[in-house]
Amino acid sequence: MAVWDDLVGQDRVASQLTAAARDADALVTAAADGGRPASQDAAEASSASSALAASAGSSVSATSSKMTHAWLFTGPPGSGRAAAARAFAAALQCVSPDRALGGAPGCGFCEGCHTTLIGTHADVEVVRTDLLSIGVKETRDLVRRAQLSPAGGRWQVIVLEDADRLTEGAGNVLLKAVEEPAPRTVWLLCAPSLEDVLPTIRSRCRLLTLRTPPVDAVADLLVRRDGIEPELAASAARATQGHIDRARRLATDERARARRAAVLKLPLRIDDVGGCLKAAQELIDAAAEDAKQVAEETDVKETEELRAALGAAAGTGGRLPRGTAGAMKELQDRQKRRATRTQRDSLDLALTDLAGFYRDVLALQFGSRTALANTDVQDALERIAAGSRPERTLRRIEAVRACREALDRNVAPLLAVEAMTMALRAG
C-alpha cells in the first residue's frame, strides 16, 4: 500500500508530492554515491530550496523545481491536510530498494515509511495541539529540533499540523527558521487557508491546496481502511459531507451519533423563548460533557505520570517533593486550556451540523437536485421547509455563522448560543 492511498480525492496533490519526493531522493542518493561530503550537498540543496521557496508564490511553475524546504498544505476541514503532510514525510524517508529500479518513493512498507506513518521515526516530528494556540516557547523548542542533522542521513522533517494556531510571536520565531533552513530540514505546515498563516511565512512556502473529497470516496475509505459496514459508511460520509475524520468518528462512535441526532432536533424545539433557552443550555451541556470525557481519559493518566516522574510515588505518602509544585500547576493549566479547546471544538461541530440542516432545508425550498446530507431526518427537513420561506432559512444560516464567529472572539458560549437560538426562532 503506497503512502498516498489514504489521500482521498487528491490525485493532483499526490502527483505533485510524488514528483517532489523523487527529486528529494535523487539529492540524497547523489550525496551518498558521489563521494562528496553529505553536508556539502545538503548545504547546496538547502540554498537552492531557499531560493525556490522565496519565489514559490510568484511566477515559478510547479514543474520548474519540484522539491523545496517548506510546504504549506491548505484546504477545508476534513480534506486531509495532515494526512497529505504525513504521507509526504514518509515518502521523503522511504528506503525501499525499488527506488533503484525507478520506483517512486513512498512504498508504505519499508522501515522509513512505516515508522513515519506510525509516528516513531527519529527524523520526523509531528506537532499537533489540543490547546487554543501554539506559543513562543513550544515554537522555539521546535526550531531547535529543526537545526539537528537527520539521524538517518536523509531528511529532518517537521510536520506542524496546526500552523493556524501559532500566536504572532510564535509565527515570528518560526519565520527565522523558514527563512534560513538548516541543511536537509523540511517544514510541512498545515492550515485551513492562506489567510490563517503570516504572509511572511506563506510567501516562503510552496503552496498545495486540497479540496473536499467526494462523499463516495470517503465512504469507500471507511469500508476499506476501517472495516465499517458499507451502509453505515455511506451514511456517515453523507452526513459529514466528505469530512474524513468526522465521518470516521460518526461511523465508529455511537455517542457521536446520539449527539448529532440531538442537535438535528433543535430546529423543531425553538417555538417559544423557553424552548430557545433550554435548547441553548443543552448544547452547552453536551459540549461540556465532551470535554469532561476527554479529561477523564487523559488528565488522570497525565497527572499520575508526572507525579511518578517527580518522585511523589516513591515512599512519600503521595506528597510532591519540595520545589515541584510549579510543574504540577503548569500541567493543570494546560489541562484547563485543553478542556476549553475541547468544549469549543465540540460546540463548533454541533453548529456545523446545524448549518448543514438548514442548508438541506434551503435545497428543498429551491427544489435543488443537490444530494441532502441529513436524509435520516428528512421528515423534519420537509416540515421546516414547508413552514418557512428561503429568506428566513438564509437568515437562520447566517445566525449560525454569526454564533461561530462570536465564539472565535471569545464571547461567553452560553450567551452566543442563546442569541443564535433566538435568531433561529425569529427567522
Coordinates of C-alpha atoms in Angstrom, one line a residue:
M1 CA 0.0 0.0 0.0
A2 CA 1.5 3.3 -1.1
V3 CA 1.6 6.1 1.4
W4 CA -0.8 8.1 -0.7
D5 CA -3.7 5.5 -0.5
D6 CA -5.4 7.4 2.3
L7 CA -5.3 10.7 0.5
V8 CA -8.9 10.6 -0.7
G9 CA -9.8 12.6 -3.8
Q10 CA -6.4 14.4 -4.0
D11 CA -4.8 12.9 -7.1
R12 CA -3.3 16.2 -8.3
V13 CA -1.6 16.8 -4.9
A14 CA -0.4 13.2 -4.7
S15 CA 1.2 13.6 -8.1
Q16 CA 3.0 16.8 -7.1
L17 CA 4.3 15.3 -3.9
T18 CA 5.5 12.2 -5.6
A19 CA 7.5 14.2 -8.1
A20 CA 9.0 16.3 -5.2
A21 CA 9.9 13.1 -3.3
R22 CA 11.7 11.8 -6.4
D23 CA 13.8 14.9 -6.6
A24 CA 14.5 14.8 -2.9
D25 CA 15.5 11.1 -3.2
A26 CA 17.9 12.0 -6.0
L27 CA 19.6 14.7 -3.9
V28 CA 20.2 12.2 -1.0
T29 CA 21.3 9.5 -3.4
A30 CA 23.8 11.8 -5.1
A31 CA 25.2 12.8 -1.8
A32 CA 25.6 9.2 -0.7
D33 CA 27.1 7.9 -4.0
G34 CA 29.1 10.9 -5.3
G35 CA 31.9 10.7 -2.9
R36 CA 31.4 14.2 -1.7
P37 CA 30.6 15.1 2.0
A38 CA 26.9 14.8 2.6
S39 CA 27.0 18.2 4.4
Q40 CA 28.3 19.9 1.3
D41 CA 25.5 18.5 -0.9
A42 CA 23.0 19.2 1.9
A43 CA 24.1 22.9 2.1
E44 CA 23.7 23.3 -1.7
A45 CA 20.3 21.6 -1.6
S46 CA 19.2 23.9 1.2
S47 CA 20.5 27.0 -0.6
A48 CA 18.7 26.0 -3.8
S49 CA 15.5 25.2 -2.0
S50 CA 15.6 28.6 -0.1
A51 CA 15.6 30.4 -3.5
L52 CA 12.8 28.3 -4.7
A53 CA 10.7 29.0 -1.6
A54 CA 11.2 32.7 -2.0
S55 CA 9.7 32.6 -5.4
A56 CA 7.1 29.8 -4.8
G57 CA 4.3 32.3 -4.5
S58 CA 5.2 34.2 -7.7
S59 CA 5.8 33.1 -11.3
V60 CA 7.7 29.8 -10.7
S61 CA 5.8 26.9 -12.3
A62 CA 5.1 23.7 -10.4
T63 CA 7.4 21.8 -12.7
S64 CA 10.5 24.1 -12.7
S65 CA 11.6 22.8 -9.3
K66 CA 9.7 20.1 -7.6
M67 CA 11.4 20.0 -4.2
T68 CA 11.7 22.8 -1.7
H69 CA 12.4 23.1 2.0
A70 CA 9.0 24.5 3.2
W71 CA 5.5 23.5 2.2
L72 CA 2.1 24.8 3.1
F73 CA -0.9 22.5 2.9
T74 CA -4.3 24.3 2.9
G75 CA -7.8 23.1 2.4
P76 CA -11.2 22.9 4.2
P77 CA -11.6 20.9 7.3
G78 CA -11.6 17.1 6.6
S79 CA -9.8 17.5 3.3
G80 CA -6.8 15.5 4.6
R81 CA -4.2 18.3 5.0
A82 CA -2.4 16.5 7.9
A83 CA -2.7 13.1 6.1
A84 CA -1.0 14.6 3.0
A85 CA 1.8 16.1 5.1
R86 CA 2.5 12.8 6.9
A87 CA 2.4 10.9 3.6
F88 CA 4.9 13.2 2.1
A89 CA 7.1 12.9 5.2
A90 CA 7.0 9.1 4.8
A91 CA 7.9 9.4 1.1
L92 CA 10.9 11.6 2.0
Q93 CA 12.1 8.9 4.4
C94 CA 11.4 6.0 2.1
V95 CA 14.3 3.5 1.8
S96 CA 12.6 0.9 -0.5
P97 CA 15.1 -0.9 -2.8
D98 CA 12.5 -0.4 -5.6
R99 CA 13.7 3.2 -5.9
A100 CA 16.9 2.0 -7.6
L101 CA 14.7 0.3 -10.3
G102 CA 12.7 3.5 -11.0
G103 CA 10.0 3.1 -8.3
A104 CA 8.6 6.2 -6.7
P105 CA 9.4 6.9 -3.0
G106 CA 6.6 6.2 -0.6
C107 CA 6.1 2.4 -0.9
G108 CA 4.3 2.3 2.5
F109 CA 6.1 -0.9 3.6
C110 CA 9.8 -0.1 4.2
E111 CA 11.1 0.9 7.6
G112 CA 11.2 4.6 6.7
C113 CA 7.6 4.7 5.5
H114 CA 6.3 2.5 8.3
T115 CA 7.9 4.3 11.2
T116 CA 6.9 7.7 9.8
L117 CA 3.3 6.7 9.4
I118 CA 3.1 5.3 13.0
G119 CA 4.9 8.2 14.5
T120 CA 8.2 6.6 15.6
H121 CA 10.7 7.8 13.0
A122 CA 13.6 9.6 14.7
D123 CA 13.8 12.3 12.0
V124 CA 10.1 13.1 11.7
E125 CA 8.5 15.4 14.3
V126 CA 4.7 15.7 14.1
V127 CA 3.3 18.6 16.1
R128 CA -0.4 18.9 16.8
T129 CA -2.0 20.8 19.7
D130 CA -5.1 20.2 21.8
L131 CA -4.9 23.8 23.1
L132 CA -6.2 27.0 21.7
S133 CA -2.8 28.2 20.4
I134 CA 0.9 27.3 20.0
G135 CA 3.1 29.7 21.9
V136 CA 6.6 31.1 21.6
K137 CA 8.2 28.5 24.0
E138 CA 6.9 25.5 22.1
T139 CA 7.9 27.0 18.7
R140 CA 11.5 27.7 20.0
D141 CA 11.8 24.1 21.0
L142 CA 10.6 23.1 17.6
V143 CA 13.1 25.4 15.8
R144 CA 16.0 23.9 17.9
R145 CA 14.9 20.5 16.9
A146 CA 14.9 21.6 13.2
Q147 CA 18.6 22.6 13.5
L148 CA 19.7 19.0 14.1
S149 CA 21.1 16.8 11.4
P150 CA 19.0 13.9 10.4
A151 CA 20.0 10.8 12.3
G152 CA 19.3 8.5 9.3
G153 CA 21.1 10.7 6.8
R154 CA 18.0 11.6 4.8
W155 CA 15.8 14.5 5.9
Q156 CA 14.8 16.1 9.1
V157 CA 11.0 16.7 8.7
I158 CA 8.9 18.9 10.9
V159 CA 5.1 18.5 10.4
L160 CA 3.2 21.3 12.0
E161 CA -0.5 20.3 11.7
D162 CA -1.9 23.4 13.4
A163 CA 0.1 26.2 11.8
D164 CA -3.0 28.4 12.0
R165 CA -2.8 28.3 15.8
L166 CA 0.6 29.9 16.1
T167 CA 0.5 33.1 18.0
E168 CA 2.0 36.2 16.4
G169 CA 5.2 35.8 18.4
A170 CA 5.4 32.1 17.6
G171 CA 5.0 32.9 14.0
N172 CA 7.9 35.3 14.1
V173 CA 10.1 32.7 15.7
L174 CA 9.2 30.2 13.0
L175 CA 9.8 32.7 10.3
K176 CA 13.5 32.8 11.0
A177 CA 13.8 29.1 10.7
V178 CA 11.9 29.0 7.4
E179 CA 14.0 31.9 6.0
E180 CA 17.3 30.2 6.9
P181 CA 16.6 26.5 6.9
A182 CA 19.1 24.0 8.3
P183 CA 20.6 21.6 5.8
R184 CA 18.2 18.8 4.9
T185 CA 15.4 20.2 7.1
V186 CA 11.9 20.2 5.5
W187 CA 9.0 22.1 7.1
L188 CA 5.4 20.9 6.3
L189 CA 2.8 23.4 7.6
C190 CA -0.9 22.7 7.6
A191 CA -3.7 25.4 7.8
P192 CA -7.3 25.8 6.6
S193 CA -6.4 28.7 4.3
L194 CA -3.6 31.1 3.3
E195 CA -5.0 33.8 5.4
D196 CA -4.5 31.7 8.6
V197 CA -0.7 31.9 8.2
L198 CA 1.5 35.0 8.5
P199 CA 2.2 36.5 5.0
T200 CA 5.9 36.4 5.6
I201 CA 5.8 32.7 6.3
R202 CA 3.4 31.7 3.5
S203 CA 5.5 33.6 0.9
R204 CA 8.4 31.3 1.7
C205 CA 6.4 28.1 1.3
R206 CA 5.3 26.0 -1.7
L207 CA 1.5 26.0 -1.6
L208 CA -0.6 22.9 -2.0
T209 CA -4.4 23.3 -1.9
L210 CA -6.6 20.3 -1.1
R211 CA -10.3 20.0 -1.9
T212 CA -13.1 18.5 0.0
P213 CA -13.1 14.8 -1.0
P214 CA -16.2 13.2 -2.7
V215 CA -18.7 11.6 -0.4
D216 CA -18.4 8.3 -2.2
A217 CA -14.6 8.2 -1.9
V218 CA -14.8 8.9 1.8
A219 CA -17.4 6.0 2.3
D220 CA -15.1 3.7 0.3
L221 CA -12.1 4.7 2.5
L222 CA -14.1 3.9 5.7
V223 CA -15.0 0.5 4.3
R224 CA -11.6 -0.3 3.0
R225 CA -9.4 1.1 5.9
D226 CA -11.7 0.8 8.9
G227 CA -13.8 -2.2 8.1
I228 CA -17.1 -0.3 8.5
E229 CA -20.3 -1.6 7.1
P230 CA -21.0 -0.1 3.6
E231 CA -24.4 1.3 4.6
L232 CA -23.1 2.9 7.8
A233 CA -20.0 4.3 6.0
A234 CA -22.2 5.9 3.3
S235 CA -24.5 7.4 5.8
A236 CA -21.6 8.9 7.9
A237 CA -19.8 10.2 4.8
R238 CA -23.0 11.8 3.5
A239 CA -23.9 13.4 6.9
T240 CA -20.4 15.0 7.2
Q241 CA -20.2 16.0 3.6
G242 CA -16.8 14.4 2.9
H243 CA -15.1 15.3 6.2
I244 CA -12.9 12.2 6.7
D245 CA -12.2 12.4 10.4
R246 CA -15.7 13.4 11.4
A247 CA -17.1 10.6 9.1
R248 CA -15.0 8.0 10.8
R249 CA -16.0 9.2 14.3
L250 CA -19.6 9.2 13.4
A251 CA -19.4 5.7 12.0
T252 CA -17.5 4.3 14.9
D253 CA -18.8 6.2 18.0
E254 CA -22.4 5.7 19.0
R255 CA -22.2 8.6 21.4
A256 CA -21.3 10.9 18.5
R257 CA -24.3 9.7 16.5
A258 CA -26.6 10.3 19.5
R259 CA -25.2 13.9 20.0
R260 CA -25.7 14.6 16.3
A261 CA -29.3 13.3 16.4
A262 CA -30.0 15.7 19.4
V263 CA -28.6 18.7 17.5
L264 CA -30.8 18.0 14.5
K265 CA -33.9 18.0 16.7
L266 CA -33.2 21.6 17.8
P267 CA -35.0 23.4 14.9
L268 CA -38.2 21.7 16.0
R269 CA -37.8 22.8 19.6
I270 CA -37.5 26.6 19.4
D271 CA -41.2 27.6 19.1
D272 CA -41.0 29.8 22.2
V273 CA -38.5 31.7 24.2
G274 CA -38.3 29.0 26.9
G275 CA -37.6 26.4 24.2
C276 CA -34.8 28.6 22.8
L277 CA -33.1 29.0 26.2
K278 CA -33.4 25.3 27.0
A279 CA -32.0 24.2 23.7
A280 CA -29.1 26.6 24.1
Q281 CA -28.3 25.2 27.6
E282 CA -28.4 21.6 26.3
L283 CA -26.0 22.4 23.5
I284 CA -23.5 23.9 26.0
D285 CA -24.0 21.0 28.5
A286 CA -23.3 18.5 25.7
A287 CA -20.1 20.3 24.8
A288 CA -19.0 20.4 28.4
E289 CA -19.7 16.6 28.7
D290 CA -17.4 16.0 25.7
A291 CA -14.7 18.0 27.4
K292 CA -15.2 16.0 30.6
Q293 CA -14.9 12.7 28.8
V294 CA -11.6 13.7 27.3
A295 CA -10.4 14.8 30.7
E296 CA -11.4 11.5 32.2
E297 CA -9.4 9.7 29.6
T298 CA -6.2 11.8 29.7
D299 CA -6.0 14.0 32.7
V300 CA -5.7 11.3 35.3
K301 CA -3.0 9.4 33.3
E302 CA -1.0 12.6 32.7
T303 CA -1.2 13.6 36.4
E304 CA -0.1 10.2 37.7
E305 CA 2.8 10.0 35.2
L306 CA 4.0 13.5 36.2
R307 CA 3.7 12.6 39.9
A308 CA 5.7 9.5 39.4
A309 CA 8.4 11.4 37.4
L310 CA 8.7 13.9 40.2
G311 CA 9.1 11.2 42.8
A312 CA 5.8 11.5 44.5
A313 CA 5.2 7.8 44.2
A314 CA 8.4 6.7 45.9
G315 CA 7.5 6.3 49.6
T316 CA 6.4 9.9 50.2
G317 CA 2.8 9.2 51.0
G318 CA 1.7 10.7 47.8
R319 CA 3.1 14.2 48.6
L320 CA 5.0 16.0 46.0
P321 CA 8.7 16.7 46.7
R322 CA 9.5 20.3 47.6
G323 CA 10.0 22.6 44.7
T324 CA 7.9 20.6 42.2
A325 CA 4.6 22.3 42.7
G326 CA 5.2 24.6 39.7
A327 CA 5.5 21.7 37.3
M328 CA 2.2 20.3 38.6
K329 CA 0.5 23.7 38.3
E330 CA 1.8 24.0 34.7
L331 CA 0.2 20.7 33.9
Q332 CA -3.1 21.7 35.5
D333 CA -3.2 24.9 33.5
R334 CA -2.5 23.0 30.3
Q335 CA -5.4 20.6 31.1
K336 CA -7.7 23.5 31.7
R337 CA -6.8 25.1 28.3
R338 CA -7.3 21.7 26.6
A339 CA -10.8 21.4 28.2
T340 CA -11.7 24.8 26.9
R341 CA -10.5 23.8 23.4
T342 CA -12.3 20.5 23.5
Q343 CA -15.6 22.2 24.6
R344 CA -15.3 24.8 21.9
D345 CA -14.5 22.2 19.2
S346 CA -17.5 20.1 20.3
L347 CA -19.8 23.1 20.2
D348 CA -18.4 24.2 16.8
L349 CA -19.1 20.7 15.5
A350 CA -22.7 20.9 16.7
L351 CA -23.1 24.3 14.9
T352 CA -21.7 22.8 11.7
D353 CA -24.3 20.0 11.8
L354 CA -27.0 22.7 12.4
A355 CA -25.8 24.7 9.5
G356 CA -26.0 21.6 7.4
F357 CA -29.6 21.0 8.4
Y358 CA -30.6 24.5 7.2
R359 CA -28.6 24.0 4.0
D360 CA -30.7 21.0 3.3
V361 CA -33.9 22.9 4.1
L362 CA -32.8 25.6 1.6
A363 CA -32.1 22.9 -1.0
L364 CA -35.7 21.6 -0.6
Q365 CA -37.2 25.1 -0.8
F366 CA -35.4 25.8 -4.1
G367 CA -36.1 22.4 -5.5
S368 CA -32.4 21.8 -5.9
R369 CA -31.1 18.4 -7.1
T370 CA -28.2 18.6 -4.7
A371 CA -28.0 15.5 -2.6
L372 CA -29.2 16.0 1.0
A373 CA -26.7 15.4 3.8
N374 CA -29.3 14.7 6.5
T375 CA -31.6 12.2 4.9
D376 CA -32.1 10.4 8.2
V377 CA -34.2 13.4 9.4
Q378 CA -35.9 14.2 6.1
D379 CA -39.4 14.5 7.7
A380 CA -38.1 17.4 9.9
L381 CA -36.4 19.0 6.9
E382 CA -39.6 18.9 4.9
R383 CA -41.6 20.2 7.8
I384 CA -39.3 23.2 8.3
A385 CA -39.0 23.8 4.5
A386 CA -42.8 23.9 4.1
G387 CA -43.3 26.2 7.1
S388 CA -40.9 29.0 6.1
R389 CA -39.5 30.9 3.1
P390 CA -36.0 30.7 1.7
E391 CA -35.3 34.2 3.0
R392 CA -35.9 33.0 6.6
T393 CA -33.7 30.0 6.0
L394 CA -30.8 32.1 4.8
R395 CA -31.1 34.3 7.9
R396 CA -31.0 31.2 10.1
I397 CA -27.8 30.0 8.3
E398 CA -26.4 33.5 8.9
A399 CA -27.3 33.2 12.6
V400 CA -25.4 30.0 12.9
R401 CA -22.4 31.6 11.2
A402 CA -22.6 34.6 13.5
C403 CA -22.6 32.3 16.5
R404 CA -19.4 30.6 15.3
E405 CA -17.7 34.0 14.8
A406 CA -18.8 35.1 18.3
L407 CA -17.2 32.0 19.8
D408 CA -14.0 32.8 17.9
R409 CA -14.0 36.2 19.5
N410 CA -14.3 34.6 23.0
V411 CA -17.8 35.6 23.6
A412 CA -19.3 33.6 26.5
P413 CA -20.6 30.4 24.9
L414 CA -24.0 30.3 26.6
L415 CA -24.7 34.0 25.6
A416 CA -23.6 33.3 22.0
V417 CA -25.7 30.2 21.6
E418 CA -28.8 31.8 23.3
A419 CA -28.6 34.7 20.8
M420 CA -28.4 32.2 18.0
T421 CA -31.4 30.1 19.1
M422 CA -33.5 33.3 19.5
A423 CA -32.4 34.4 16.0
L424 CA -33.4 30.9 14.6
R425 CA -36.8 31.3 16.2
A426 CA -37.3 34.7 14.6
G427 CA -36.1 33.5 11.2

